[in-house]
Structures are given as structure tokens and as C-alpha cells.
Coordinates of C-alpha atoms and ligand atoms in Angstrom, one line a residue:
X284 CA 0.0 0.0 0.0
X285 CA 1.4 3.3 -0.9
X286 CA 2.1 6.2 1.3
X287 CA -0.5 9.1 0.8
X288 CA 0.3 11.9 -0.5
X289 CA -1.3 15.0 0.8
X290 CA -1.8 17.5 -1.9
X291 CA -4.2 18.2 -4.4
X292 CA -3.8 17.7 -8.1
X293 CA -5.7 18.7 -10.9
X294 CA -5.4 17.6 -14.5
X295 CA -6.6 19.4 -17.5
X296 CA -7.5 16.6 -20.1
X297 CA -8.5 13.1 -20.3
X298 CA -6.8 12.0 -23.2
X299 CA -4.0 9.6 -22.7
X300 CA -1.5 11.9 -21.2
X301 CA -3.9 13.3 -18.9
X302 CA -5.3 9.8 -17.9
X303 CA -1.9 7.9 -18.1
X304 CA -0.7 10.8 -15.4
X305 CA -3.5 10.6 -13.0
X306 CA -3.7 7.0 -12.8
X307 CA -0.2 6.9 -11.8
X308 CA -0.4 9.5 -9.2
X309 CA -3.2 7.4 -8.2
X310 CA -1.6 4.0 -7.9
X311 CA 1.5 6.2 -6.1
X312 CA -0.7 7.7 -3.4
X313 CA -2.1 10.6 -4.4
X314 CA -6.1 10.3 -3.6
X315 CA -6.8 14.0 -4.1
X316 CA -6.7 14.4 -8.3
X317 CA -9.3 15.6 -10.4
X318 CA -9.2 15.5 -14.0
X319 CA -11.4 18.2 -15.8
X320 CA -12.3 17.4 -19.2
X321 CA -13.6 20.2 -21.7
X322 CA -15.6 17.9 -24.1
X323 CA -18.2 15.2 -23.3
X324 CA -16.4 12.0 -23.7
X325 CA -12.7 10.9 -22.5
X326 CA -9.7 9.8 -25.1
X327 CA -9.1 13.1 -26.9
X328 CA -7.3 12.4 -30.1
X329 CA -8.0 8.5 -29.8
X330 CA -11.6 8.2 -30.7
X331 CA -13.2 5.2 -31.8
X332 CA -16.7 4.8 -33.4
X333 CA -19.0 2.4 -34.2
X334 CA -19.3 2.3 -38.0
X335 CA -19.9 -0.1 -41.0
X336 CA -20.2 -3.6 -39.3
X337 CA -17.6 -3.1 -36.9
X338 CA -15.5 0.2 -35.4
X339 CA -13.5 2.9 -37.1
X340 CA -10.6 5.3 -35.9
X341 CA -11.1 9.0 -36.4
X342 CA -7.9 9.6 -34.7
X343 CA -5.0 7.3 -33.6
X344 CA -5.0 4.4 -35.5
X345 CA -2.1 1.8 -34.7
X346 CA 1.0 1.8 -32.0
X347 CA 4.2 2.9 -33.8
X348 CA 6.6 0.6 -32.8
X349 CA 5.9 -2.9 -30.9
X350 CA 9.0 -2.4 -29.1
X351 CA 8.9 -2.6 -24.9
X352 CA 9.9 1.4 -25.6
X353 CA 6.4 1.6 -26.0
X354 CA 4.4 2.7 -23.4
X355 CA 0.9 1.9 -25.3
X356 CA 2.6 -1.5 -26.7
X357 CA 3.4 -2.7 -23.4
X358 CA 0.0 -1.3 -21.9
X359 CA -2.0 -2.7 -24.4
X360 CA -0.2 -6.2 -24.1
X361 CA -0.3 -6.3 -20.6
X362 CA -4.1 -6.1 -21.0
X363 CA -4.6 -8.5 -23.9
X364 CA -5.7 -6.0 -26.3
X365 CA -3.5 -6.8 -29.1
X366 CA -4.8 -10.4 -29.6
X367 CA -5.1 -11.4 -32.6
X368 CA -1.9 -9.8 -33.3
X369 CA -2.2 -7.4 -36.5
X370 CA 0.7 -5.8 -38.1
X371 CA 0.4 -3.0 -40.6
X372 CA 1.7 -2.9 -44.3
X373 CA 1.6 0.6 -45.1
X374 CA 1.9 0.1 -48.7
X375 CA -1.1 -2.9 -49.0
X376 CA -2.6 -2.6 -52.6
X377 CA -1.3 -0.7 -55.6
X378 CA -0.5 2.2 -56.9
X379 CA -2.6 3.9 -59.3
X380 CA -2.0 7.2 -61.9
X381 CA -4.8 9.4 -62.6
X382 CA -4.8 8.1 -65.7
X383 CA -5.9 4.9 -64.8
X384 CA -2.7 2.6 -64.7
X385 CA -1.8 0.0 -62.4
X386 CA 2.0 0.8 -61.4
X387 CA 4.1 -2.6 -61.8
X388 CA 5.1 -3.8 -57.8
X389 CA 8.8 -3.9 -59.3
X390 CA 8.7 0.2 -59.5
X391 CA 6.7 0.3 -56.4
X392 CA 9.1 -1.5 -54.5
X393 CA 12.0 0.1 -55.7
X394 CA 10.7 3.4 -55.0
X395 CA 9.5 2.6 -51.6
X396 CA 12.7 0.7 -50.6
X397 CA 14.6 3.8 -52.1
X398 CA 12.5 6.5 -49.9
X399 CA 12.9 4.1 -47.0
X400 CA 16.4 4.3 -47.5
X401 CA 16.4 8.2 -47.7
X402 CA 14.6 8.3 -44.0
X403 CA 17.2 5.8 -42.7
X404 CA 20.2 7.9 -44.2
X405 CA 18.8 11.1 -42.4
X406 CA 18.1 9.2 -38.9
X407 CA 22.0 7.8 -39.0
X408 CA 23.2 11.7 -40.3
X409 CA 24.2 14.1 -37.9
X410 CA 24.0 16.8 -40.5
X411 CA 19.9 17.6 -39.7
X412 CA 20.9 18.6 -36.1
X413 CA 22.5 21.9 -37.8
X414 CA 20.2 22.1 -40.8
X415 CA 18.4 24.7 -41.9
X416 CA 17.1 23.5 -45.0
X417 CA 13.0 22.2 -44.9
X418 CA 12.3 18.2 -45.2
X419 CA 11.1 18.7 -48.7
X420 CA 14.2 20.1 -50.0
X421 CA 16.1 17.7 -48.7
X422 CA 13.7 14.9 -49.8
X423 CA 13.5 16.4 -53.7
X424 CA 17.3 16.1 -53.9
X425 CA 17.8 12.7 -53.0
X426 CA 14.5 11.8 -55.1
X427 CA 16.1 13.5 -58.1
X428 CA 19.2 11.5 -57.5
X429 CA 17.6 8.5 -57.0
X430 CA 15.5 8.7 -60.3
X431 CA 18.5 9.6 -62.5
X432 CA 19.7 6.2 -61.4
X433 CA 16.6 4.3 -62.9
X434 CA 15.4 3.3 -66.4
X435 CA 13.9 6.1 -68.4
X436 CA 11.2 4.2 -69.5
X437 CA 10.2 3.4 -65.3
X438 CA 10.9 7.1 -64.3
X439 CA 7.1 8.7 -64.9
X440 CA 6.0 5.7 -62.8
X441 CA 8.7 6.1 -60.3
X442 CA 8.5 10.0 -59.8
X443 CA 4.4 8.8 -59.4
X444 CA 4.9 6.6 -56.2
X445 CA 7.5 9.2 -54.9
X446 CA 4.6 11.7 -54.7
X447 CA 2.3 9.2 -53.4
X448 CA 4.5 8.8 -50.7
X449 CA 5.6 12.2 -50.1
X450 CA 1.7 12.5 -49.5
X451 CA 2.1 9.8 -46.9
X452 CA 4.7 11.6 -45.5
X453 CA 2.5 14.7 -45.4
X454 CA -0.1 12.5 -43.1
X455 CA 2.8 11.7 -41.1
X456 CA 3.9 15.1 -40.3
X457 CA 0.5 17.1 -40.7
X458 CA 1.9 19.6 -42.6
X459 CA 3.2 20.3 -46.2
X460 CA 6.8 19.0 -46.1
X461 CA 8.5 22.5 -47.5
X462 CA 7.0 23.7 -43.9
X463 CA 8.9 20.9 -42.1
X464 CA 12.4 21.4 -40.8
X465 CA 14.6 18.6 -41.6
X466 CA 15.9 18.8 -37.6
X467 CA 12.6 18.0 -36.7
X468 CA 12.3 14.9 -38.6
X469 CA 15.9 13.9 -37.5
X470 CA 15.0 14.5 -33.7
X471 CA 12.1 12.1 -33.9
X472 CA 12.8 8.6 -33.1
X473 CA 11.1 5.6 -34.9
X474 CA 10.7 2.9 -32.4
X475 CA 11.3 -0.9 -34.0
X476 CA 8.9 -3.5 -34.3
X477 CA 6.5 -2.2 -37.4
X478 CA 3.2 -0.5 -36.8
X479 CA 0.7 -2.7 -34.7
X480 CA -3.2 -2.3 -34.7
X481 CA -5.4 -2.6 -31.8
X482 CA -8.2 -5.4 -32.8
X483 CA -11.6 -5.7 -31.0
X484 CA -12.4 -2.5 -29.4
X485 CA -9.5 -0.4 -30.6
X486 CA -8.0 2.4 -29.1
X487 CA -11.4 2.9 -27.1
X488 CA -9.9 0.0 -25.1
X489 CA -6.6 1.5 -24.1
X490 CA -8.2 4.4 -23.1
X491 CA -10.9 2.3 -20.9
X492 CA -7.8 0.5 -19.0
X493 CA -6.6 4.0 -18.1
X494 CA -9.5 5.0 -16.9
X495 CA -10.5 2.1 -14.6
X496 CA -7.3 3.0 -12.8
X497 CA -9.0 5.8 -11.5
X498 CA -11.4 6.2 -8.2
X499 CA -15.0 6.9 -9.5
X500 CA -16.1 10.7 -10.2
X501 CA -12.0 11.5 -10.9
X502 CA -13.3 12.5 -14.3
X503 CA -15.3 15.6 -14.9
X504 CA -16.5 15.9 -18.4
X505 CA -18.3 19.1 -19.9
X506 CA -15.8 20.9 -17.8
X507 CA -13.6 23.2 -19.8
X508 CA -11.1 24.9 -18.2
X509 CA -10.6 28.7 -18.8
X510 CA -8.3 30.2 -16.6
X511 CA -5.9 28.8 -14.2
X512 CA -4.7 31.2 -12.0
X513 CA -1.4 29.9 -10.8
X514 CA -0.2 32.6 -8.6
X515 CA -3.3 33.5 -6.4
X516 CA -2.3 34.8 -3.2
X517 CA -5.9 34.9 -2.0
X518 CA -6.5 31.2 -1.9
X519 CA -4.3 29.8 0.4
X520 CA -1.2 29.5 -2.0
X521 CA -3.3 27.1 -4.0
X522 CA -3.8 27.7 -8.0
X523 CA -7.4 28.7 -8.8
X524 CA -9.1 27.2 -11.5
X525 CA -11.9 28.6 -13.4
X526 CA -14.0 26.1 -15.4
X527 CA -16.8 26.9 -18.4
X528 CA -19.5 25.5 -16.5
X529 CA -19.0 28.0 -13.4
X530 CA -17.1 25.3 -11.5
X531 CA -14.2 26.5 -9.6
X532 CA -11.4 24.2 -8.5
X533 CA -8.1 24.7 -6.4
X534 CA -5.2 22.9 -6.6
X535 CA -1.4 22.7 -5.4
X536 CA -0.3 21.8 -8.7
X537 CA -1.9 21.5 -12.0
X538 CA -0.9 19.1 -15.1
X539 CA -1.8 20.8 -18.5
X540 CA -2.5 18.4 -21.5
X541 CA -4.5 20.4 -23.6
X542 CA -2.9 20.1 -27.5
X543 CA -0.7 22.5 -28.7
X544 CA -3.5 23.4 -30.8
X545 CA -5.6 24.5 -28.1
X546 CA -2.6 26.2 -26.7
X547 CA -1.5 28.2 -29.4
X548 CA -5.0 29.6 -29.7
X549 CA -5.7 30.1 -25.8
X550 CA -2.6 30.4 -23.6
X551 CA -3.0 34.0 -23.4
X552 CA -6.2 34.1 -21.7
X553 CA -5.9 30.7 -20.0
X554 CA -2.8 31.6 -17.7
X555 CA -2.9 34.3 -15.4
X556 CA -0.5 35.7 -14.9
X557 CA 0.9 34.7 -18.6
X558 CA 3.1 31.9 -19.1
X559 CA 6.7 33.1 -19.5
X560 CA 7.7 34.8 -22.6
X561 CA 10.0 31.6 -23.5
X562 CA 7.2 29.3 -23.1
X563 CA 4.9 31.7 -25.2
X564 CA 7.2 31.8 -28.0
X565 CA 7.7 27.8 -28.5
X566 CA 4.0 27.4 -28.2
X567 CA 3.7 30.2 -30.9
X568 CA 6.5 28.7 -32.9
X569 CA 6.2 25.2 -33.1
X570 CA 4.2 23.6 -35.8
X571 CA 0.4 22.1 -35.5
X572 CA -0.8 20.4 -38.4
X573 CA -4.0 18.7 -39.7
X574 CA -4.7 15.3 -40.8
X575 CA -8.0 13.6 -41.6
X576 CA -9.9 10.8 -42.7
X577 CA -12.9 9.9 -44.7
X578 CA -14.6 6.8 -43.7
X579 CA -16.4 4.8 -47.1
X580 CA -19.1 2.3 -46.6
X581 CA -20.4 0.5 -49.5
X582 CA -23.3 -1.9 -50.1
X583 CA -20.7 -4.6 -50.8
X584 CA -16.9 -4.4 -51.2
X585 CA -15.9 -3.7 -54.8
X586 CA -12.1 -4.6 -54.0
X587 CA -10.7 -8.3 -53.5
X588 CA -10.2 -8.9 -49.6
X589 CA -6.6 -8.0 -48.7
X590 CA -5.9 -6.0 -51.6
X591 CA -8.5 -3.3 -51.5
X592 CA -5.4 -0.6 -51.0
X593 CA -5.8 2.3 -53.6
X594 CA -2.6 4.6 -53.6
X595 CA -3.1 7.7 -55.4
X596 CA 0.0 8.1 -57.3
X597 CA -0.5 11.3 -59.3
X598 CA 2.2 12.0 -62.0
X599 CA 4.3 14.8 -61.6
X600 CA 2.6 17.1 -63.8
X601 CA -0.7 17.0 -62.1
X602 CA 0.8 16.3 -58.2
X603 CA 0.9 19.8 -57.5
X604 CA -2.0 21.4 -55.1
X605 CA -2.8 24.4 -57.0
X606 CA -5.6 25.7 -54.7
X607 CA -7.4 24.1 -51.9
X608 CA -10.5 23.1 -54.2
X609 CA -7.9 20.7 -55.4
X610 CA -8.0 19.3 -51.9
X611 CA -8.2 15.7 -53.4
X612 CA -4.7 15.7 -54.5
X613 CA -3.6 15.4 -50.8
X614 CA -5.3 12.0 -50.5
X615 CA -2.5 9.2 -49.9
X616 CA -5.1 6.4 -50.4
X617 CA -8.2 4.7 -49.5
X618 CA -7.1 1.5 -47.4
X619 CA -9.5 -1.5 -46.1
X620 CA -10.5 -1.3 -42.3
X621 CA -9.7 -3.9 -40.0
X622 CA -12.5 -6.0 -39.2
X623 CA -14.9 -3.9 -41.4
X624 CA -15.1 -5.6 -44.6
X625 CA -17.4 -2.8 -46.4
X626 CA -15.8 0.2 -45.4
X627 CA -12.6 2.1 -46.9
X628 CA -10.6 4.7 -45.1
X629 CA -9.0 7.7 -47.0
X630 CA -6.1 9.7 -45.7
X631 CA -5.4 13.1 -46.3
X632 CA -3.3 15.9 -44.6
X633 CA -2.2 19.7 -44.8
X634 CA -4.6 22.8 -46.1
X635 CA -6.7 19.9 -48.4
X636 CA -7.4 18.5 -44.9
X637 CA -8.3 21.6 -43.5
X638 CA -10.5 22.5 -46.7
X639 CA -12.3 19.0 -46.1
X640 CA -13.9 20.2 -43.3
X641 CA -15.7 23.1 -44.7
X642 CA -17.5 20.8 -47.2
X643 CA -20.9 19.0 -47.7
X644 CA -20.1 15.3 -46.9
X645 CA -22.0 14.6 -50.4
X646 CA -19.5 16.7 -52.3
X647 CA -16.7 14.8 -50.6
X648 CA -18.4 11.3 -51.0
X649 CA -19.2 12.2 -55.0
X650 CA -15.3 13.9 -55.4
X651 CA -13.8 10.4 -53.8
X652 CA -15.8 7.9 -55.8
X653 CA -15.2 10.0 -59.2
X654 CA -11.4 9.8 -58.5
X655 CA -11.8 5.8 -57.3
X656 CA -13.5 5.2 -60.8
X657 CA -10.8 7.1 -62.5
X658 CA -7.5 6.1 -60.7
X659 CA -9.0 2.3 -61.2
X660 CA -10.1 2.8 -64.4
X661 CA -13.4 1.0 -63.5
X662 CA -16.9 1.9 -62.9
X663 CA -17.6 -0.5 -60.2
X664 CA -16.9 1.7 -57.3
X665 CA -20.4 2.6 -56.4
X666 CA -22.0 5.4 -54.4
X667 CA -21.3 4.6 -51.0
X668 CA -23.8 4.1 -48.3
X669 CA -22.7 6.4 -45.6
X670 CA -19.6 8.4 -45.2
X671 CA -18.1 9.7 -41.9
X672 CA -15.6 12.6 -42.5
X673 CA -13.5 13.6 -39.5
X674 CA -12.9 17.2 -38.3
X675 CA -9.8 17.7 -36.3
X676 CA -9.3 21.1 -37.5
X677 CA -12.6 22.5 -36.4
X678 CA -12.6 20.5 -33.0
X679 CA -12.5 22.7 -30.3
X680 CA -10.5 21.2 -27.9
X681 CA -8.0 19.7 -30.3
X682 CA -7.9 22.7 -33.0
X683 CA -6.0 20.4 -35.2
X684 CA -4.4 16.8 -35.1
X685 CA -0.6 16.6 -34.3
X686 CA 2.6 18.7 -33.7
X687 CA 5.5 19.1 -36.0
X688 CA 8.8 20.7 -36.0
X689 CA 8.4 23.8 -38.4
X690 CA 11.2 25.8 -40.0
X691 CA 10.8 28.4 -37.4
X692 CA 10.8 26.0 -34.3
X693 CA 13.8 26.1 -31.9
X694 CA 15.4 23.0 -31.9
X695 CA 14.8 21.8 -28.4
X696 CA 11.0 23.0 -28.4
X697 CA 9.8 19.8 -26.7
X698 CA 11.9 20.4 -23.9
X699 CA 10.7 23.9 -23.5
X700 CA 7.1 23.1 -23.6
X701 CA 7.6 20.6 -21.4
X702 CA 9.5 22.5 -18.5
X703 CA 7.4 23.5 -15.8
X704 CA 6.3 26.5 -14.2
X705 CA 8.1 26.5 -10.8
X706 CA 7.5 28.6 -7.4
X707 CA 11.1 28.2 -5.9
X708 CA 11.3 24.5 -6.4
X709 CA 7.6 23.4 -6.3
X710 CA 6.9 22.7 -10.0
X711 CA 3.4 24.3 -10.0
X712 CA 2.2 24.6 -13.6
X713 CA 3.1 21.2 -15.4
X714 CA 2.9 20.3 -19.2
X715 CA 2.3 16.8 -20.6
X716 CA 0.7 15.9 -24.0
X717 CA 2.2 14.5 -27.2
X718 CA 4.0 17.5 -28.2
X719 CA 6.1 18.0 -25.0
X720 CA 7.6 14.7 -25.7
X721 CA 11.3 15.3 -27.0
X722 CA 11.4 12.3 -29.4
X723 CA 8.1 10.9 -29.8
X724 CA 6.1 14.0 -30.4
X725 CA 2.7 13.3 -32.4
X726 CA 2.1 9.8 -30.8
X727 CA 0.4 8.0 -28.3
X728 CA 3.3 6.6 -27.1
X729 CA 4.8 9.8 -26.5
X730 CA 1.7 11.2 -25.0
X731 CA 1.4 8.6 -22.6
X732 CA 5.2 9.1 -21.8
X733 CA 5.0 12.7 -21.1
X734 CA 1.9 12.2 -18.6
X735 CA 4.0 9.6 -16.6
X736 CA 7.2 11.6 -16.8
X737 CA 5.2 14.6 -15.2
X738 CA 3.7 12.2 -12.7
X739 CA 7.0 11.3 -12.0
X740 CA 8.1 14.9 -11.5
X741 CA 5.3 15.4 -8.9
X742 CA 6.4 12.4 -6.9
X743 CA 9.9 13.0 -6.8
X744 CA 9.2 16.6 -5.8
X745 CA 7.2 14.7 -2.6
X746 CA 10.5 12.0 -2.4
X747 CA 8.2 9.3 -3.2
X748 CA 10.1 6.6 -5.3
X749 CA 8.0 4.9 -8.0
X750 CA 8.4 2.2 -10.5
X751 CA 6.7 2.9 -13.9
Ligands
FAD922 C1 -6.3 11.8 -37.3 C2 -5.3 11.3 -36.1 C3 -4.5 10.0 -36.4 C4 -3.7 9.7 -35.5 N1 -2.7 8.5 -35.9 C5 -1.8 8.0 -34.7 C6 -1.4 6.6 -34.8 O1 -1.7 6.3 -35.5 N2 -0.6 6.2 -33.9 C7 -0.3 7.2 -33.1 O2 0.8 6.8 -32.3 N3 -0.8 8.7 -32.9 C8 -1.6 8.7 -33.7 N4 -2.4 10.4 -33.6 C9 -2.1 10.9 -32.2 C10 -2.2 10.9 -31.2 O3 -3.7 10.5 -31.3 C11 -2.0 11.8 -30.3 O4 -1.0 12.0 -30.2 C12 -2.5 11.9 -28.7 O5 -3.6 11.2 -28.4 C13 -2.4 12.8 -28.3 O6 -3.2 12.5 -26.7 P1 -2.9 13.9 -25.9 O7 -3.2 13.2 -24.3 O8 -1.5 14.5 -25.7 O9 -3.8 14.8 -25.9 P2 -5.3 14.9 -26.5 O10 -5.6 13.1 -27.0 O11 -5.8 16.3 -27.6 O12 -6.1 14.7 -24.8 C14 -6.2 16.0 -24.5 C15 -7.6 16.5 -23.8 O13 -7.6 17.4 -23.3 C16 -8.9 18.3 -23.7 N5 -8.6 19.8 -23.2 C17 -7.9 20.5 -23.8 N6 -8.1 21.6 -23.6 C18 -9.2 21.8 -22.3 C19 -9.6 22.8 -21.2 N7 -9.6 23.9 -21.3 N8 -10.2 22.1 -20.1 C20 -10.2 20.7 -20.4 N9 -10.2 20.1 -21.3 C21 -9.3 20.1 -22.5 C22 -9.1 17.6 -24.9 O14 -10.6 17.7 -24.8 C23 -8.8 16.3 -24.7 O15 -9.6 15.3 -24.6 C24 -3.2 10.4 -34.4 C25 -3.8 11.6 -34.3 C26 -5.0 11.9 -35.0 C27 -5.8 13.4 -35.1

């Protein structure tokens, strides 16, 4: 039985970072803990919902890295959430060009392996640490080198596959590659073990496991924190937290896990007094992108099961998105959905993903079918029965999808986002959430590890030793 720790802790946000922090503190003996969640559900950017004959994930979809260093992978394994074990092949299916031609697997495989090598070279090189070029500049130079070594007759198709992979990368980064700094890509650490899906209940299973560790009533839904008065002398030296529903809470420590997108929009009004200038600048200068998903449910599949993936490989002259009305050019692919046989999911990122949110679902549906028919050179894709489109940019509490290191972002942005606001040696306002993880930012495991890290910071302050 751990010793009781006599302190009041408030956690802002019931996403994986907030729930991980709260669950760890409860386990270690902090009894007076409250989680305040603005929306009417827990999970934040992990959002599973029923659709078709199964479930879909509007947010996080799989675990990046089946490795013991991945705190989401270990949690899911401990709770038997990975059975049956399903790994992901991101390039399943075929690449098609806009003139309805399927690119040979030989060319596709060569290009995928060359692209993979570009990423590996970047990981292994030190030059990115001092580099001020964009990721796109770096990748384009390497693509040109690679194309020059290929047979002339393969070059058009190869370039189209590279364009498709660049769209995939835009999804991974949530931004245009020209806005992404090379150093940021280099700082991010890829965990080994491949990508793993969560069958059964999906991400909801992980969120429930964490929620179940908390005493009943710990999480208050529909409770948006509006202001955090962290130097309030009138309230017993405690932090005063004012919420949108009129509730007021007092705490000795507050762990803020709001997304970077939310902080960008609200930090000036949220913190009283304002955060230190260095912190404000890092919030303003770190990138926060938008990715979205389009789910199409069909009466019956028009694809052969296991080979449904349709990768959109625009040939060079067509690949450029000249205006947001050409949003469909940023769709990387339509893929099959695990245990949901009549559903395909399309992936889209950047300003195109933002524009998508302004469109009527019927327009999205019609455009997707037009392009599926055109790329497959087949009339067989019929109008979908139902369509769901995520809208992370307009989600008032996410304000986008995930963080990235932009050209103007400081090198050690995650450390600066993470650093707590102190009163003497007491950490008063602590920060967790995916953007605060120095090498796994943008991921669930980065978010969970950041929550555990801030819980540990508090335990250390109270001289409690614990094992993660
Ligand atoms: C489309 C998409 C696909 C993704 N795919 C993957 C993937 O495949 N694998 C992967 O590892 N990661 C993926 N991610 C990223 C992953 O989902 C996030 O990194 C992670 O879930 C972030 O968790 P978090 O706890 O930091 O933030 P959040 O999940 O955003 O949680 C923060 C919580 O705080 C609440 N909140 C915000 N402000 C306030 C306030 N003022 N008062 C009270 N509550 C507040 C929010 O409502 C939210 O519930 C994806 C994300 C998206 C959007």
C-alpha cells in the first residue's frame, strides 16, 4: 500500500497523457486528484466509434513500434488488447495514376525501398542537427538522385510513386513538407518492431484501461478550464482554476495536457499571469498540423479482400495542389479497415485536410468516388451507403491533429514545452501531451510517456520513489 500524499492535483484533459498521469499518481498514493475534461467524452485524439459492421478510428489508428520502450504497446500487451496480433503494411494494395494505370509492383517496391533508405540516411546522419533546410528540399534532392539511376521508361511511374509517398509523409507530419524542418524529422525517433493495430475495441480499449484505474468521479466531463490563476495569493497559495460551467477548483499542482493547437489559441487568456515569454514563444513557433480521414461504407466491397488498398500516385505534372479546391490531390490512399469488410478509409493532410472540413459530406463522397473510378479506370466503385469525415481542425479542444517541428521552431521545442512553471522548487504548472515529448512527439506513446513523466516529476518533489 503506497503512502498517502497529501496534495491536490488537477489534470486538464482526459486524453491519454492526462489519464496516464492521473492513473500513475493514484497508484502511487495521491488521493485528491481531479481530471477536468472539456468535451463530453474521454480519449481526446483517440476516438473509436461504431461504423459499418465494426468500428472506425477517427484519431489514432495504430501503435508506432511494437517495442518494450513503447508505453502504449506494453499497456496494450499487459491487458491482452493485441489479440489477435495484427501488423500493418502501409503500402498494401497498388499504386495507380490519374490516367487509370496500375504501377508495376517492381517499380513500386524499388521506390518504396529507396524512400525508406532516404529516411534511414537521415536518421543516421548528424547533419540534420544544424540544418536549416526543409524536409522537402532534402527529400526532393534525394528523389532526383534516385530517379537519375532508374531506367528512363520507369521514371514517370517512379516519380508518381514518390509523389504518393510524399503525401503519406504529409499525413505522418500533418503538414506540407516544405514547412517541416529537417532537424525536426531527424529528432523524431522511430521505434523498432513495426506498426501494430488494436483489434477488438480499438483505442477505446486502451483509454478504458486507464480510466478504470481512477476512482469513480475523478473525471469531470463538459468542464473546460478557462483560466488557471497560478499565482493566486488569495486562495491559500493554491492555484485557482475557473471552468466554463462555473465550477471552480483549487489545487497545489496542475498538469496541463491540452493540445498544442488549443494552447496556441488560448494560452494568453488561459494562464493568469501569462506564461513566461520563452514558453509563449515556443508555443507560438512550434508547428501543429491537420490530418483527417474519410470513411466510405459500401453496400458490398468492389475490391478483392486484402488487396483493397488504392494508392493515389499523381504523375508529376498533376501532383501539385494549386488551390484548396484541389484538396483531393492530398489523399494518400484508400485502405481497407480492420474487421470492417465494407469500409474504406482515405487519408488526407495539410491545408487540404482543413478545406475538407468546410465541404458538405455529399460533395466529399462524390469526389472520392469520381477519383476512385478514375484511378482504377473502372465504373465499379458505387456511391457509398454512408460517409464519415473527421474534422480535427474544427474540434474546439484539439484545434488540429498533432505537432511538428516547423522551420521556425526552436531545436529543443519539446523540452521548452515540457518545462514546468515553478514557484521556488515547487513545480506548479506542469505540461504533458504529445507535443512535449522530445523524440516521440505526435504519437500516443509520446503522449502517454509525457503524462507518466509529469506524474514522476510530482512524486519526485514529494520524495516518493516509484517504478513505472
Ligand atoms: C487523425 C489522427 C491520427 C492519428 N494517428 C495516430 C497513430 O496512428 N498512432 C499514434 O501513435 N498517434 C496517432 N495520432 C496522434 C495521437 O492521437 C495523439 O498524439 C495523442 O492521442 C495525444 O494525446 P494527448 O493526451 O496528448 O492529447 P489529447 O488526446 O488531445 O487530449 C487532451 C484532452 O484535453 C482536453 N482539453 C483541452 N483543453 C482543455 C481545457 N481547457 N479544459 C479541459 N479539457 C481540455 C481535450 O478535450 C482532450 O480530451 C493521431 C492523431 C490524429 C488526430
